[in-house]
mmCIF file of C-alpha atoms and ligand atoms in Angstrom:
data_model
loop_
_atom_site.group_PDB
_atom_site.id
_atom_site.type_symbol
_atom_site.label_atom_id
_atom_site.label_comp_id
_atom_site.label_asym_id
_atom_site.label_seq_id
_atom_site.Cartn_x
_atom_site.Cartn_y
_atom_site.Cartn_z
ATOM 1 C CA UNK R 1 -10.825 8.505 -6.416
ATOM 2 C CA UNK R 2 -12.887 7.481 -3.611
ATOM 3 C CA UNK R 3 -11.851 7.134 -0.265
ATOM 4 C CA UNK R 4 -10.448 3.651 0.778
ATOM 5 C CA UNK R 5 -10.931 2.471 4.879
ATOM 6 C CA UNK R 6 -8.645 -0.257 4.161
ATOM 7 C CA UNK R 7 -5.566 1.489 3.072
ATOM 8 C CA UNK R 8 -2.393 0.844 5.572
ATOM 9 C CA UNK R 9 -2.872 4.780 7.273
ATOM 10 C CA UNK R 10 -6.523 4.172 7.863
ATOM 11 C CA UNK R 11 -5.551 1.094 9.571
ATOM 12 C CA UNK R 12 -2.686 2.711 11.587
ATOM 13 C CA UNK R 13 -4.915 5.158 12.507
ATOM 14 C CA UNK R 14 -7.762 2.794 13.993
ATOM 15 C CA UNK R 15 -4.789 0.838 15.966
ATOM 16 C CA UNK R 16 -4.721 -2.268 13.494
ATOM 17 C CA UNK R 17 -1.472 -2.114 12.786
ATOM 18 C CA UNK R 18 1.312 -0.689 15.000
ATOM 19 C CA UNK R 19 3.284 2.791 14.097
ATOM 20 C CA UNK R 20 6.375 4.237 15.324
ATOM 21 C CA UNK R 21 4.699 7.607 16.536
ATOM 22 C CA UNK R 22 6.405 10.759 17.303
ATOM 23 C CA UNK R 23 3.480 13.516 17.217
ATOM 24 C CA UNK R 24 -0.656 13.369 17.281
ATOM 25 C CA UNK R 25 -2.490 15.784 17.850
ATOM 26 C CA UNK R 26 -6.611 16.133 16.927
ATOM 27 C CA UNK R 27 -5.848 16.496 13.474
ATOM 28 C CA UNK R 28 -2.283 14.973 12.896
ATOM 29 C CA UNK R 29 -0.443 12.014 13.519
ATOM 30 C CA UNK R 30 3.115 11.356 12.470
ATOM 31 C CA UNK R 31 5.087 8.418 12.800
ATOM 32 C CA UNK R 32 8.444 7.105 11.209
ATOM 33 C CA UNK R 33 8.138 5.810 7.973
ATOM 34 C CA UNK R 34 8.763 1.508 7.777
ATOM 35 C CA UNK R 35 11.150 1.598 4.606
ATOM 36 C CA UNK R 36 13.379 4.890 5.890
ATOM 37 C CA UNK R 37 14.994 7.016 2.616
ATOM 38 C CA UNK R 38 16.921 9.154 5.198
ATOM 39 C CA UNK R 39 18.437 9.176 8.604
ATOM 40 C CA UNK R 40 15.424 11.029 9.858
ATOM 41 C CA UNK R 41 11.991 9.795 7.769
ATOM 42 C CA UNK R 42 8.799 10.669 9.232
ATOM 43 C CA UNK R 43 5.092 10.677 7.687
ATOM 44 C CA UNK R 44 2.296 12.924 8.952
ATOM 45 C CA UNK R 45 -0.985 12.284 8.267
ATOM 46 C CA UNK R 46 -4.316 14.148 8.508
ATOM 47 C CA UNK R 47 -6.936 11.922 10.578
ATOM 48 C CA UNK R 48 -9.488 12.987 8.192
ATOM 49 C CA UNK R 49 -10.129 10.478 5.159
ATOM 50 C CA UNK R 50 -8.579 12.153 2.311
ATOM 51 C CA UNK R 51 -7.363 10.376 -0.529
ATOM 52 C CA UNK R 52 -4.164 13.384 -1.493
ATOM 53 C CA UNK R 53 -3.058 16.423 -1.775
ATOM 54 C CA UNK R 54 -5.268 17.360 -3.563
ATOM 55 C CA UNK R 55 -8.131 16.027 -2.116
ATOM 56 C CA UNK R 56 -7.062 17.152 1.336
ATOM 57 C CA UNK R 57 -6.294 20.634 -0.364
ATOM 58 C CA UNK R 58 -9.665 21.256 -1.551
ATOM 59 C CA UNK R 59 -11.677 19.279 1.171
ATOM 60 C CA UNK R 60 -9.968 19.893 4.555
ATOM 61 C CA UNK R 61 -11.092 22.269 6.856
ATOM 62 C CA UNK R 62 -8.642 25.100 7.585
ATOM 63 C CA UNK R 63 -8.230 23.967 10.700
ATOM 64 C CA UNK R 64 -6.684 20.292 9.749
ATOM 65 C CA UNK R 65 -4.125 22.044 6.929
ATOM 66 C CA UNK R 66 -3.375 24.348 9.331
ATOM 67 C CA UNK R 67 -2.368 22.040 11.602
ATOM 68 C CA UNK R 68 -0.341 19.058 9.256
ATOM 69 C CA UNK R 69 2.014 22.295 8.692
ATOM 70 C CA UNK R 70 2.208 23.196 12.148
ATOM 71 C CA UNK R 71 3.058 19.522 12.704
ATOM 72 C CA UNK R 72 5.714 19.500 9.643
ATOM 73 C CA UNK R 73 7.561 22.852 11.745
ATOM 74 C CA UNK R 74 7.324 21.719 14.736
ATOM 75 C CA UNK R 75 8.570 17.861 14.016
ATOM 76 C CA UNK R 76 11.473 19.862 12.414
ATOM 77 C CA UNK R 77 12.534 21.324 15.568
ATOM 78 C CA UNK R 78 11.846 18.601 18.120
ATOM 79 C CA UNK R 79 13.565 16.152 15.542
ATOM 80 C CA UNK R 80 16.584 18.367 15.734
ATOM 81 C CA UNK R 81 16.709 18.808 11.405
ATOM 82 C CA UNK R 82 15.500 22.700 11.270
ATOM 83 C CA UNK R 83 19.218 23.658 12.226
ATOM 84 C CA UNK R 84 20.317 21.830 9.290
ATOM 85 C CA UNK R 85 17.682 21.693 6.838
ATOM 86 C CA UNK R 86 14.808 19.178 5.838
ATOM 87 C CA UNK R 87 13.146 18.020 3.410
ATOM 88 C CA UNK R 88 9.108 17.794 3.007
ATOM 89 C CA UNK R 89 7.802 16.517 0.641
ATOM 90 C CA UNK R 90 4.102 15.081 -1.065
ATOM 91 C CA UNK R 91 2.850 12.727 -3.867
ATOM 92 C CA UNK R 92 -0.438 12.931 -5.424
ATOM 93 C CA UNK R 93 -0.976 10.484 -7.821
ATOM 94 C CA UNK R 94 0.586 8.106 -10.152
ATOM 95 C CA UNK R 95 3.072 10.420 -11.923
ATOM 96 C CA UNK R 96 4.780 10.624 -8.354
ATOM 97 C CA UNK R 97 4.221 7.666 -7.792
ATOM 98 C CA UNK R 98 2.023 7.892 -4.423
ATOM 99 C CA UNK R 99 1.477 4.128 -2.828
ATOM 100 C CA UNK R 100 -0.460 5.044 -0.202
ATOM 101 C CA UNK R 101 -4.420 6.371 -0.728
ATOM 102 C CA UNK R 102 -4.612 8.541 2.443
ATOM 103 C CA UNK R 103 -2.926 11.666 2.259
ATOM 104 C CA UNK R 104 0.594 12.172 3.856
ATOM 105 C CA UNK R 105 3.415 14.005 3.694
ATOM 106 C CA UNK R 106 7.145 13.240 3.773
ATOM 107 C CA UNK R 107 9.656 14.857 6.454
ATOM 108 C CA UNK R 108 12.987 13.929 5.381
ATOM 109 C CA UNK R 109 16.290 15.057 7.225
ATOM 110 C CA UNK R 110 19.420 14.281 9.358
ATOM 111 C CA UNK R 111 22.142 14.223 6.034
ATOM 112 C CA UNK R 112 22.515 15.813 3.296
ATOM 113 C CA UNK R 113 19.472 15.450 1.081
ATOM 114 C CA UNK R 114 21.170 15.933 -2.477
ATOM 115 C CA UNK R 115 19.317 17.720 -5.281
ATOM 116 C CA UNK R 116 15.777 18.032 -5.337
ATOM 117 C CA UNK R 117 14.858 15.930 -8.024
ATOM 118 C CA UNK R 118 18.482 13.555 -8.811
ATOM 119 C CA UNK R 119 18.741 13.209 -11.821
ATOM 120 C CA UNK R 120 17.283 16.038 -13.651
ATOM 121 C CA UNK R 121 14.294 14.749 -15.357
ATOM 122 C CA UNK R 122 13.898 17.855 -18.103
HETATM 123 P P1 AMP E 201 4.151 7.442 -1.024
HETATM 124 O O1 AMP E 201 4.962 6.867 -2.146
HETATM 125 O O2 AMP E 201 4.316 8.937 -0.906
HETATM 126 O O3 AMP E 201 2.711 7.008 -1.072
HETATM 127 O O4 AMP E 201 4.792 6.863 0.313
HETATM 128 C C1 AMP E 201 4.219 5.868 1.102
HETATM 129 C C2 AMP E 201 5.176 5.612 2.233
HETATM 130 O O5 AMP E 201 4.502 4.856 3.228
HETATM 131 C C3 AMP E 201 6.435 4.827 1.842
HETATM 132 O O6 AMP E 201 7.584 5.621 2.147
HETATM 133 C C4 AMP E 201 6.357 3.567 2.697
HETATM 134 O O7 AMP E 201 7.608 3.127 3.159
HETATM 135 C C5 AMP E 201 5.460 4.027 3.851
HETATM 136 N N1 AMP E 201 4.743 2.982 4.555
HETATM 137 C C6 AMP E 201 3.974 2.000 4.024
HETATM 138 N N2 AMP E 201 3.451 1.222 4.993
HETATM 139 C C7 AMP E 201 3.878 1.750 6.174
HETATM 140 C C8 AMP E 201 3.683 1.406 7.545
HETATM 141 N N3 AMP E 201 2.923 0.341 7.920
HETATM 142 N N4 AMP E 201 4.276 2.160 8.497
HETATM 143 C C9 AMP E 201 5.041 3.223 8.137
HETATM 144 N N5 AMP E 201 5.266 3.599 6.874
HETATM 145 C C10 AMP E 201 4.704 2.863 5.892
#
């Protein structure tokens, strides 16, 4: 799938549209998600223009992964959740049901998260 400027992150990023941030860096910004699942919902993004995981997995420098899971650690401590656990979590594609066209990954935390997947699915 190609790459689409118009997607809500791109926007975001270029100052469009407003985000709650909590961490940028060159390669990462993270902000709290507008529809919160969890006491403590944050995205991170890569400032790069890739479309997934799996885009951003094959096409990133190692410099930009390297630094989203920097980010994801470090958010976990200075959101006060790596004491108690956290969730992160991505979704590439339309089986999980991704919404958004520029990669990101979830940082969920602050309660108790329940099962991974609830209900079992197998
Ligand atoms: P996904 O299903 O993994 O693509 O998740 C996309 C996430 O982006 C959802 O949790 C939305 O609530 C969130 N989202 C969409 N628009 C915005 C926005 N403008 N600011 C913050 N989060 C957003």
């Amino acid at each position: 799938m190609a790459y689409d400027d118009g997607n809500v992150f791109a926007r975001i990023l270029r100052g469009e549209i407003p985000c709650k941030k909590v961490f940028e860096d060159d390669h990462v910004l993270a902000f709290h998600d507008i529809n919160p699942q969890a006491k403590t919902h944050v995205l991170l993004i890569p400032k790069g223009r890739y479309v997934s995981l799996d885009d951003f997995s094959a096409s990133a420098s190692d410099a930009e992964i390297a630094a989203l899971m920097r980010a994801v650690g470090r958010l976990g401590r200075d959101l006060g959740v790596a004491a108690t656990g956290y969730r992160f979590l991505g979704n590439h594609g339309p089986d999980a049901h991704q919404e958004v066209a520029h990669f990101h990954v979830h940082l969920f935390g602050g309660q108790d998260l329940g099962r991974m997947l609830s209900p079992p699915r197998v």
